[in-house]
Coordinates of C-alpha atoms in Angstrom, one line a residue:
X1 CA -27.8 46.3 -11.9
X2 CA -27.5 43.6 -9.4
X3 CA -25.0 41.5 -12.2
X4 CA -22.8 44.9 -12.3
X5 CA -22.4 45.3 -8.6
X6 CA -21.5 41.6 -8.6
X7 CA -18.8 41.9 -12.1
X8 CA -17.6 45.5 -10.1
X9 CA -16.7 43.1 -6.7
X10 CA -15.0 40.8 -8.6
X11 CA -12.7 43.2 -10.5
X12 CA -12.0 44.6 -7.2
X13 CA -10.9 41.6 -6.0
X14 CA -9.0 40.7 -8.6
X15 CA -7.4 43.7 -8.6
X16 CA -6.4 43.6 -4.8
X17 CA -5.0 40.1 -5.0
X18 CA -2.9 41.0 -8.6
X19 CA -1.2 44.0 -6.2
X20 CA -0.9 41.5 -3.4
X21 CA 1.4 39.5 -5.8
X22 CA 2.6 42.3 -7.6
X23 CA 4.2 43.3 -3.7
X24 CA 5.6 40.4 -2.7
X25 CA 6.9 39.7 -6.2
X26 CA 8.6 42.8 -6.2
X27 CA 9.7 42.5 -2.1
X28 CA 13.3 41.3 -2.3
X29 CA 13.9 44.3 -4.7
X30 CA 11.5 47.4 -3.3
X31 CA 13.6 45.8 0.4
X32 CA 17.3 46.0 -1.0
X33 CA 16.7 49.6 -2.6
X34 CA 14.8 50.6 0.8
X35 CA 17.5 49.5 2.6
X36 CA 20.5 51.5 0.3
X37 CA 18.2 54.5 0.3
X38 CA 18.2 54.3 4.2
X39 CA 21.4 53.8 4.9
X40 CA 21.8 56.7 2.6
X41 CA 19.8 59.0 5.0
X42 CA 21.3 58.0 8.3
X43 CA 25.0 58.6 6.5
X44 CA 23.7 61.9 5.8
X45 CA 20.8 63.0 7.4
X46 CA 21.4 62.0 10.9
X47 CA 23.6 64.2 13.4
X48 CA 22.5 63.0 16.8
X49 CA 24.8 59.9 16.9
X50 CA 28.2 59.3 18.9
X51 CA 29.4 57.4 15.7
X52 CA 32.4 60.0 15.2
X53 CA 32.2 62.3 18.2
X54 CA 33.3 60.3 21.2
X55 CA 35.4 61.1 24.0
X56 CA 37.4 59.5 26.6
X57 CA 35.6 59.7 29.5
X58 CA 38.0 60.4 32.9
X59 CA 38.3 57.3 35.4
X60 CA 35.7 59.3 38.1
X61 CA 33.0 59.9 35.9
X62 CA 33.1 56.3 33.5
X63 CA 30.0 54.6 34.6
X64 CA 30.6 51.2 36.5
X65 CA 30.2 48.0 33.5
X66 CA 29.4 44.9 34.1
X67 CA 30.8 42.4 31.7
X68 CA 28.7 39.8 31.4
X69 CA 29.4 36.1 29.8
X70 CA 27.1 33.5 29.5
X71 CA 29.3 30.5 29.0
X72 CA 28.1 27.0 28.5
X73 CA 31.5 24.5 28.0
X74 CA 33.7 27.4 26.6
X75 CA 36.9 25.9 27.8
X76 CA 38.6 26.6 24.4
X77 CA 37.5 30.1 24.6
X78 CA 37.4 31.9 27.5
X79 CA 40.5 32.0 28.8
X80 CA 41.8 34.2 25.9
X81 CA 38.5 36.0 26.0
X82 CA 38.2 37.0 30.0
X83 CA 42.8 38.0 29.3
X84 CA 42.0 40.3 26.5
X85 CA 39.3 41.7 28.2
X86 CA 41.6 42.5 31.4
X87 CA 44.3 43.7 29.7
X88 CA 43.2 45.5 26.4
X89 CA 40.4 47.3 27.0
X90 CA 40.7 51.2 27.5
X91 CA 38.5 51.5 30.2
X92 CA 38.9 51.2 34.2
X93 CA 35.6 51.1 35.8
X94 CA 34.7 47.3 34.7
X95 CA 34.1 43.8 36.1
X96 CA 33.4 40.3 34.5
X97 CA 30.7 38.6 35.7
X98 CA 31.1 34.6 34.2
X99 CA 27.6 32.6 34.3
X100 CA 28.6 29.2 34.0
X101 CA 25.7 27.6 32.7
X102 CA 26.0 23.8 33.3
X103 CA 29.3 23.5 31.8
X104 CA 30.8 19.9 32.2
X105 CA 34.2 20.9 30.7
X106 CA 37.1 23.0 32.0
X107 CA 35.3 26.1 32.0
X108 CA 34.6 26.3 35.6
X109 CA 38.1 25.3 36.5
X110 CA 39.8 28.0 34.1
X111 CA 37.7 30.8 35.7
X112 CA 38.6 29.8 39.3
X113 CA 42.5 29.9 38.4
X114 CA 41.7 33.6 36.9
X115 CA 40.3 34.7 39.7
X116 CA 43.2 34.7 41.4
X117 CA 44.6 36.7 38.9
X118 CA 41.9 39.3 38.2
X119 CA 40.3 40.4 41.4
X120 CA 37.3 42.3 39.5
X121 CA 36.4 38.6 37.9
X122 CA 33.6 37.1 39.6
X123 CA 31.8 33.4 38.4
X124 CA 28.2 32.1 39.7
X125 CA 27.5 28.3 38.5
X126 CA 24.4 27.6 37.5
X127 CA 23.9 24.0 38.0
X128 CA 21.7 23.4 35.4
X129 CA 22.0 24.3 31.7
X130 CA 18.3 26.2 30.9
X131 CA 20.0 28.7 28.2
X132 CA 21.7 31.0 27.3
X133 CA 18.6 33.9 28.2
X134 CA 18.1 32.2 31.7
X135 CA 21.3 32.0 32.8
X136 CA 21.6 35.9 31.7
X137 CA 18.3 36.8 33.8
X138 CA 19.9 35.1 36.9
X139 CA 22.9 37.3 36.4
X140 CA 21.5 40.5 36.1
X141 CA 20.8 40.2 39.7
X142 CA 24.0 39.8 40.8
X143 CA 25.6 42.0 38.7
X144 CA 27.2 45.8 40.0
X145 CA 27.0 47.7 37.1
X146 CA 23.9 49.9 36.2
X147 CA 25.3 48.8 32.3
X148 CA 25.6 45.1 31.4
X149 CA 27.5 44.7 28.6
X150 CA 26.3 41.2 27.4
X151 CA 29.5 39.3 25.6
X152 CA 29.6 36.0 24.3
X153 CA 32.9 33.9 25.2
X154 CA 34.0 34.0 21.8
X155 CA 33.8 37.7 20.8
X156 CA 36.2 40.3 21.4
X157 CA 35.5 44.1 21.2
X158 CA 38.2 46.6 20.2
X159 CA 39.9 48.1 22.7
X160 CA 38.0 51.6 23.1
X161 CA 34.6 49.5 22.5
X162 CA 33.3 50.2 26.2
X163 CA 34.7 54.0 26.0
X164 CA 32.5 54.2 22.9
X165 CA 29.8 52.6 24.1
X166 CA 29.5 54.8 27.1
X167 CA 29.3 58.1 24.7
X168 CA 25.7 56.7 23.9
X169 CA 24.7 57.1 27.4
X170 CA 25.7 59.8 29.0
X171 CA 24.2 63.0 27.3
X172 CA 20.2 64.3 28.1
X173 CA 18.9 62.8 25.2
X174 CA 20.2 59.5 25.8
X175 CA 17.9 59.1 28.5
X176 CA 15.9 56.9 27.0
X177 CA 18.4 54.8 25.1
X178 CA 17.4 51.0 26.2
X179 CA 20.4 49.7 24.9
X180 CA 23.3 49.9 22.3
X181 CA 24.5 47.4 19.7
X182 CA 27.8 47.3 17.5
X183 CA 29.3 46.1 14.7
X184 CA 29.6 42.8 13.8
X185 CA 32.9 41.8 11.8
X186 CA 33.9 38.0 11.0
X187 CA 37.3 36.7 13.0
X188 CA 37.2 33.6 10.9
X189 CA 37.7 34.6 7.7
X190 CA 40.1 31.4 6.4
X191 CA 37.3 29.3 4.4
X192 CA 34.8 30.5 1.8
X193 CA 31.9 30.5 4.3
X194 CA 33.5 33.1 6.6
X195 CA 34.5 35.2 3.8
X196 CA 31.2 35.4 2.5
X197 CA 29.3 35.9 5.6
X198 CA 31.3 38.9 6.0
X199 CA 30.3 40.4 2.9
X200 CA 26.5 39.4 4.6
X201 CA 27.2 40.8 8.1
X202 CA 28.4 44.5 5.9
X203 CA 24.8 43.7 4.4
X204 CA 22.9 43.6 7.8
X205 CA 24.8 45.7 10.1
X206 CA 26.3 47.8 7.4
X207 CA 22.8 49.0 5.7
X208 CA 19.4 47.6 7.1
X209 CA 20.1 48.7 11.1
X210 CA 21.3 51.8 9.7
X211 CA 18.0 52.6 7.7
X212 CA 16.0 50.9 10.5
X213 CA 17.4 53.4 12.9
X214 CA 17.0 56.4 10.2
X215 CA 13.6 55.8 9.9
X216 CA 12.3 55.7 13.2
X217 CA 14.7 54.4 15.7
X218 CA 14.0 51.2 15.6
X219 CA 16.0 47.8 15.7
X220 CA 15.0 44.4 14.7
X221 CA 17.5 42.9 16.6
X222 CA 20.3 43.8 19.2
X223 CA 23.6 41.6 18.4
X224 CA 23.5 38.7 21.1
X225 CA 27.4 38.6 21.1
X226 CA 27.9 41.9 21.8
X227 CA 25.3 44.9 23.1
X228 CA 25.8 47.4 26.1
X229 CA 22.2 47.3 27.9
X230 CA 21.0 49.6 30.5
X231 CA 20.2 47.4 33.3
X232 CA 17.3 49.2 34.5
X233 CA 15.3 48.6 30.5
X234 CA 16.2 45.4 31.4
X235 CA 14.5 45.0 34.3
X236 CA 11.3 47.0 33.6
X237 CA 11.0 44.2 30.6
X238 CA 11.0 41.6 33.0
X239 CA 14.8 40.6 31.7
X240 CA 14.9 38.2 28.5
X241 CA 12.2 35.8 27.7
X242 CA 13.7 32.0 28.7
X243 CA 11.9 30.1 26.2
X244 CA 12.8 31.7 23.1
X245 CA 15.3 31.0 20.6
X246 CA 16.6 34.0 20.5
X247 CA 16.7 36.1 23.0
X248 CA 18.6 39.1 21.4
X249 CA 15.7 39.3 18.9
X250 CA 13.3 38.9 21.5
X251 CA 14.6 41.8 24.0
X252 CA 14.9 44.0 21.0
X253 CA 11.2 43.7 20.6
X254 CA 10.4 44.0 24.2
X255 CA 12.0 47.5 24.3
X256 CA 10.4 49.0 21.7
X257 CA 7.0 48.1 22.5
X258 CA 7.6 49.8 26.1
X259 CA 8.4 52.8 24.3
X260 CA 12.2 53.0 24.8
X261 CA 15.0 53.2 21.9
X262 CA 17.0 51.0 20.8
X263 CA 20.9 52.1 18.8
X264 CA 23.4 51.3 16.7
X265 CA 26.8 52.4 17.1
X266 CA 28.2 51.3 13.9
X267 CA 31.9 52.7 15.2
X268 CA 32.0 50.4 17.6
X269 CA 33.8 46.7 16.4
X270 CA 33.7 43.2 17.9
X271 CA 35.5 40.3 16.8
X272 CA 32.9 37.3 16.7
X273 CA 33.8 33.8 15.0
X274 CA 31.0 32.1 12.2
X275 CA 30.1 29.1 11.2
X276 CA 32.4 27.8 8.7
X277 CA 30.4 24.8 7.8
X278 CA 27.1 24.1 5.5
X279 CA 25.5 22.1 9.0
X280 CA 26.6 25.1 11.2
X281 CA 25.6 27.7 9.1
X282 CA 22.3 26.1 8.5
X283 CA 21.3 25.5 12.2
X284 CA 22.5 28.7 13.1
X285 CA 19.9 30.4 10.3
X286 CA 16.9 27.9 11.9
X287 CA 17.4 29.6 15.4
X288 CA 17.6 33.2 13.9
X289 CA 14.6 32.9 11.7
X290 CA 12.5 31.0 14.5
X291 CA 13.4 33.9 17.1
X292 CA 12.2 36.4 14.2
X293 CA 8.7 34.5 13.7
X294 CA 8.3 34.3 17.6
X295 CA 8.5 37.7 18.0
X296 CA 6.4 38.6 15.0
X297 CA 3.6 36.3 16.6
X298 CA 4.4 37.5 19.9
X299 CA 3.4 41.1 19.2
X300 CA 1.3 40.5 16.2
X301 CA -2.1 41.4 18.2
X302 CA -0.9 44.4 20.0
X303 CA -0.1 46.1 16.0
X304 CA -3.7 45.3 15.3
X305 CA -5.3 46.5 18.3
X306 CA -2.5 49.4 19.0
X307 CA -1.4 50.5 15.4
X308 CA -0.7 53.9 16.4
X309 CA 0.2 53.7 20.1
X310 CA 3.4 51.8 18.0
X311 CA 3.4 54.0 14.8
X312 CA 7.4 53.7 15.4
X313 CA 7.8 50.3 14.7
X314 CA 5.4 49.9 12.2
X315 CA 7.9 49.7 9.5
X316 CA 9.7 46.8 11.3
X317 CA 6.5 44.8 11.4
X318 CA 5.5 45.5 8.1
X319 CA 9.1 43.9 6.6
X320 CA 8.5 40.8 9.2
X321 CA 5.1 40.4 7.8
X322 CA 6.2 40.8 4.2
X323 CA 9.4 38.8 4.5
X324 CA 7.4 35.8 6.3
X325 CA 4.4 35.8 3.8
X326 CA 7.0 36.2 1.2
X327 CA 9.2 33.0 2.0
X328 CA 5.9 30.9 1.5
X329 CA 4.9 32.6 -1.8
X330 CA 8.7 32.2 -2.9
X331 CA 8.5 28.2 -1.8
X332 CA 5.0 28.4 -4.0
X333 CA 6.0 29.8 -6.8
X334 CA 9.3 28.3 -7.0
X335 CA 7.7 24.3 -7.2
X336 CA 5.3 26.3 -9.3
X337 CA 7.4 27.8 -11.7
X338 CA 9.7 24.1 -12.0
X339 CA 6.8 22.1 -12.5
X340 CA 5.6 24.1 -15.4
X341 CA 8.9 24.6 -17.0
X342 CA 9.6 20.7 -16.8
X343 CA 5.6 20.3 -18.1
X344 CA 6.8 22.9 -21.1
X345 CA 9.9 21.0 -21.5
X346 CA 8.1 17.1 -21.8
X347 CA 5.3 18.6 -24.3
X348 CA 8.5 20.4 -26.6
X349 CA 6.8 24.4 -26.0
X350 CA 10.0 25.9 -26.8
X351 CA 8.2 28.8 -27.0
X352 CA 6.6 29.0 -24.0
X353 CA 10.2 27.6 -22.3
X354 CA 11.9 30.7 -23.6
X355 CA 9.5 32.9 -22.0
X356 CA 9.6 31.4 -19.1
X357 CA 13.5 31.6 -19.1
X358 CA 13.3 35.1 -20.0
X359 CA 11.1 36.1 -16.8
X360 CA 13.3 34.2 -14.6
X361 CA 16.2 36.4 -16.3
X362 CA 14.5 39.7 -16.1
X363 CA 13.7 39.0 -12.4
X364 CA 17.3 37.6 -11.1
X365 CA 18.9 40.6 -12.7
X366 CA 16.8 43.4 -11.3
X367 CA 17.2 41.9 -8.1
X368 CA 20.9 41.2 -8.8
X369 CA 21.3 44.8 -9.0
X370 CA 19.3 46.1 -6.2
X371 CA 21.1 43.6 -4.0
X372 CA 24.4 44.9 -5.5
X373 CA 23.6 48.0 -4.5
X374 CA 22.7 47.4 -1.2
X375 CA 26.3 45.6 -0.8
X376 CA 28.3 48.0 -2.1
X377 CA 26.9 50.5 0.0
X378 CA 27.2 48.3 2.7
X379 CA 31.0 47.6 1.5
X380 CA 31.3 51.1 1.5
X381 CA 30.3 52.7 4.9
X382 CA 31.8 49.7 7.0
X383 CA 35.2 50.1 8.1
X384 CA 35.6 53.0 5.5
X385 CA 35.4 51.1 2.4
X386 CA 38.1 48.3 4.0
X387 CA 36.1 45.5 3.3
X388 CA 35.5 46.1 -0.5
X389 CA 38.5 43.4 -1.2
X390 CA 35.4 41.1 -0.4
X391 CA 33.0 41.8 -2.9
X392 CA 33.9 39.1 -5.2
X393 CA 32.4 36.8 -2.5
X394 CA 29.0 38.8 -2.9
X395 CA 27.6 36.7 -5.5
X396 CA 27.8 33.3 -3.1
X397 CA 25.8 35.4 -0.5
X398 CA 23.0 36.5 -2.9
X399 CA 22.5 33.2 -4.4
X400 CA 23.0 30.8 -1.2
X401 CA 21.6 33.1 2.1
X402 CA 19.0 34.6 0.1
X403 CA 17.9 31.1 -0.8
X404 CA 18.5 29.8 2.7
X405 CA 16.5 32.4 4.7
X406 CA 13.2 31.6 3.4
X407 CA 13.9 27.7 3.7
X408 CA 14.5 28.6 7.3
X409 CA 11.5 30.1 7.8
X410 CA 9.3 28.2 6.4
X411 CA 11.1 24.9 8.2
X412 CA 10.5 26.6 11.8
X413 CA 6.8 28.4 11.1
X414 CA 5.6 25.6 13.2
X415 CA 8.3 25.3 16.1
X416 CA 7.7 29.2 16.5
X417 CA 4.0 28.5 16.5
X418 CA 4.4 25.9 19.5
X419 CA 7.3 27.9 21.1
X420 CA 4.2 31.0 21.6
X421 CA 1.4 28.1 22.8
X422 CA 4.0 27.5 25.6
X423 CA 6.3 24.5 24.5
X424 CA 9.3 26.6 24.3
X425 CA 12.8 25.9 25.3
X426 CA 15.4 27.9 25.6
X427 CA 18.4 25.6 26.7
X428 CA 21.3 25.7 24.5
X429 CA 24.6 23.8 23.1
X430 CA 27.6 25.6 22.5
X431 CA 28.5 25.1 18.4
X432 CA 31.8 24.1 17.8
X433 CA 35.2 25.9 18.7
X434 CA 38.3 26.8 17.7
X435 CA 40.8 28.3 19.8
X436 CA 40.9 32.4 19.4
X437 CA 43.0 33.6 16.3
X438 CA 45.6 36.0 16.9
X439 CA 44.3 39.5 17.4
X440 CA 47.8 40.7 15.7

């Protein structure tokens, strides 16, 4: 009997760790066809939104905006940025508010000259570059708006974006809204980088916050570059946390867990330049995945101890937890699966290497078409179908940023690790610039 019990626990074991793998094996695909099926529902099912129903608000009852633009040596930049801003935007009740954090270029000098220009433009120097989220908290302070709309000094929103924005906050139910985020579309669209990092931005903005706000309104991140915040969330979070590496990911999180909601306004466009080179790109991915594992180890304890009192984000966590397990068990089983085929191919098991090539085959192809699925829907719902001249580019994106994420992760496990212990840092340097294309 005793011999039965013990064969019975082992089976069980076994058969919890084969559905282990069996999940993260199949995670990439069950994720992709989650995500199309979500975007799905909040294309259909949702009716609460301001995505097509917006109105111009009249110039007494727009709600005073601060503009807000953390600017660390932007001298190529922000000159074009604060002009547009002035002088294309449908919407009176505004300032700028330009934290000049540290800069030792121009930047400081072009503000001043514009201020003689724009009355409603107003600059505080920070003397000392401590980042991006620092030199944000220090503004919020000093800024007049009960809305801080956070803009980076290389982004440009469409004209109406602030009118838009405001249609989020200003019925009953909105009450609660913490903070809205747009839509991301790539300026820099010349080299093959850019165009494929738009098909990627459709991906993200264009499907996963969709489903993530059809689910349960949730968000796993705002957009750093561009997001209308209600000052007053802001504050009751304690403003964004200085020593993260991302601190539009981090803020995000913050919200939720205090209970308020987070939303997407997929209507609403900004302009943001990319990396268009392999070193860019790549260190840009290293801060985006740490800021994701910080926050997933930030709030890790209060899902075990609190599951339910944060039912509504439970599906966020679950994906953070599967997609950073996941990127270790794809590192694994990739050295794993290389080693054996070269072992297969030394020893002549053509056999065996066939099989092995056939696996790999029927994997990449199911995930192939989920993914293609998820981008075409993606392709589909942004901009009305306008960007579907760049699916040809969707195959570089599956095969390279797919690859890349998980490197990423695994590469900054650590520094995320040491970044919760307390040896953060949050001080930034601007990537490199190019002057702002023209809008026409």
């Amino acid at each position: 009997m005793q011999m039965i019990d013990h064969l019975f626990e082992a089976t069980s074991g076994q058969t919890v760790v084969t559905a282990l793998l069996l999940i993260l094996c199949l995670y990439p695909i069950s994720g992709a066809f989650f995500w199309f099926f979500g975007a799905l529902s909040y294309r259909f099912l949702r009716h609460d939104t301001a995505d097509d129903d917006w109105q111009v608000l009249p110039k007494d009852k727009q709600p005073y905006v601060t503009i807000m633009i953390p600017a660390h040596n932007e001298e190529l930049m922000i000159e074009a940025t604060i002009t547009y801003l002035f002088e294309q935007l449908n919407y009176d009740n505004f300032e700028i508010l330009i934290c000049n954090d540290g800069s030792t270029d121009e930047t400081a000098n072009i503000v001043r000259r514009l201020e003689e220009k724009y009355p409603r433009l107003r600059m505080l120097e920070i003397v000392k570059n401590k980042g991006k989220a620092h030199a944000f908290n220090i503004g919020m302070f000093f800024a007049h708006g009960d809305y801080i709309l956070s803009n980076d000094a290389d982004t440009i929103p469409e004209p109406d974006a602030i009118m838009k924005y405001m249609n989020y906050f200003v019925h009953d139910y909105d009450m609660n809204t913490s903070a809205v985020t747009a839509n991301m579309d790539v300026q820099n669209r010349t080299t093959l980088l850019g165009k494929s990092q738009t098909v990627e931005f459709s991906s993200i903005v264009g499907v996963i916050k969709r489903s993530q706000a059809a689910v349960n309104d949730s968000m796993y991140a705002y957009s750093g570059a561009n997001t209308m915040y209600r000052k007053s969330f802001l504050i009751d979070v304690g403003g964004f946390r200085q020593n993260r590496a991302t601190e539009d990911i981090s803020i995000a999180w913050d919200h939720q867990m205090l209970g308020a909601v987070p939303r997407f306004a997929p209507n609403i466009v900004f302009h943001m330049n990319v990396p268009e080179s392999i070193t860019d790109l790549y260190k840009q991915r290293k801060r985006w995945a740490q800021g994701g594992t910080e926050v997933w180890l930030t709030n890790f304890k209060k899902f075990m101890l609190h599951p339910w009192a944060h039912r509504y984000q439970t599906s966020m966590f679950i994906d953070s937890t599967l997609s950073i397990i996941w990127s270790f068990f794809f590192a694994i089983t990739s050295v794993m699966y290389v080693g054996n085929f070269a072992w297969q191919l030394i020893n002549g098991n053509w056999g065996n290497i066939w099989h092995l090539l056939a696996m790999a085959w029927i994997f990449m192809t199911f995930e192939m078409i989920a993914g293609s699925m998820q981008l075409i829907t993606a392709l589909l719902m942004d901009h009305r179908g306008a960007k579907l001249k760049y699916l040809p580019f969707a195959p570089l994106y599956m095969m390279f940023f797919w690859v890349i994420n998980p490197i990423t992760i695994i590469v900054t496990f650590i520094p995320a690790v040491k970044t919760i212990l307390g040896f953060g840092s949050g001080t930034w340097v601007s990537p490199t610039r190019k002057t702002m294309p023209d809008q026409n």
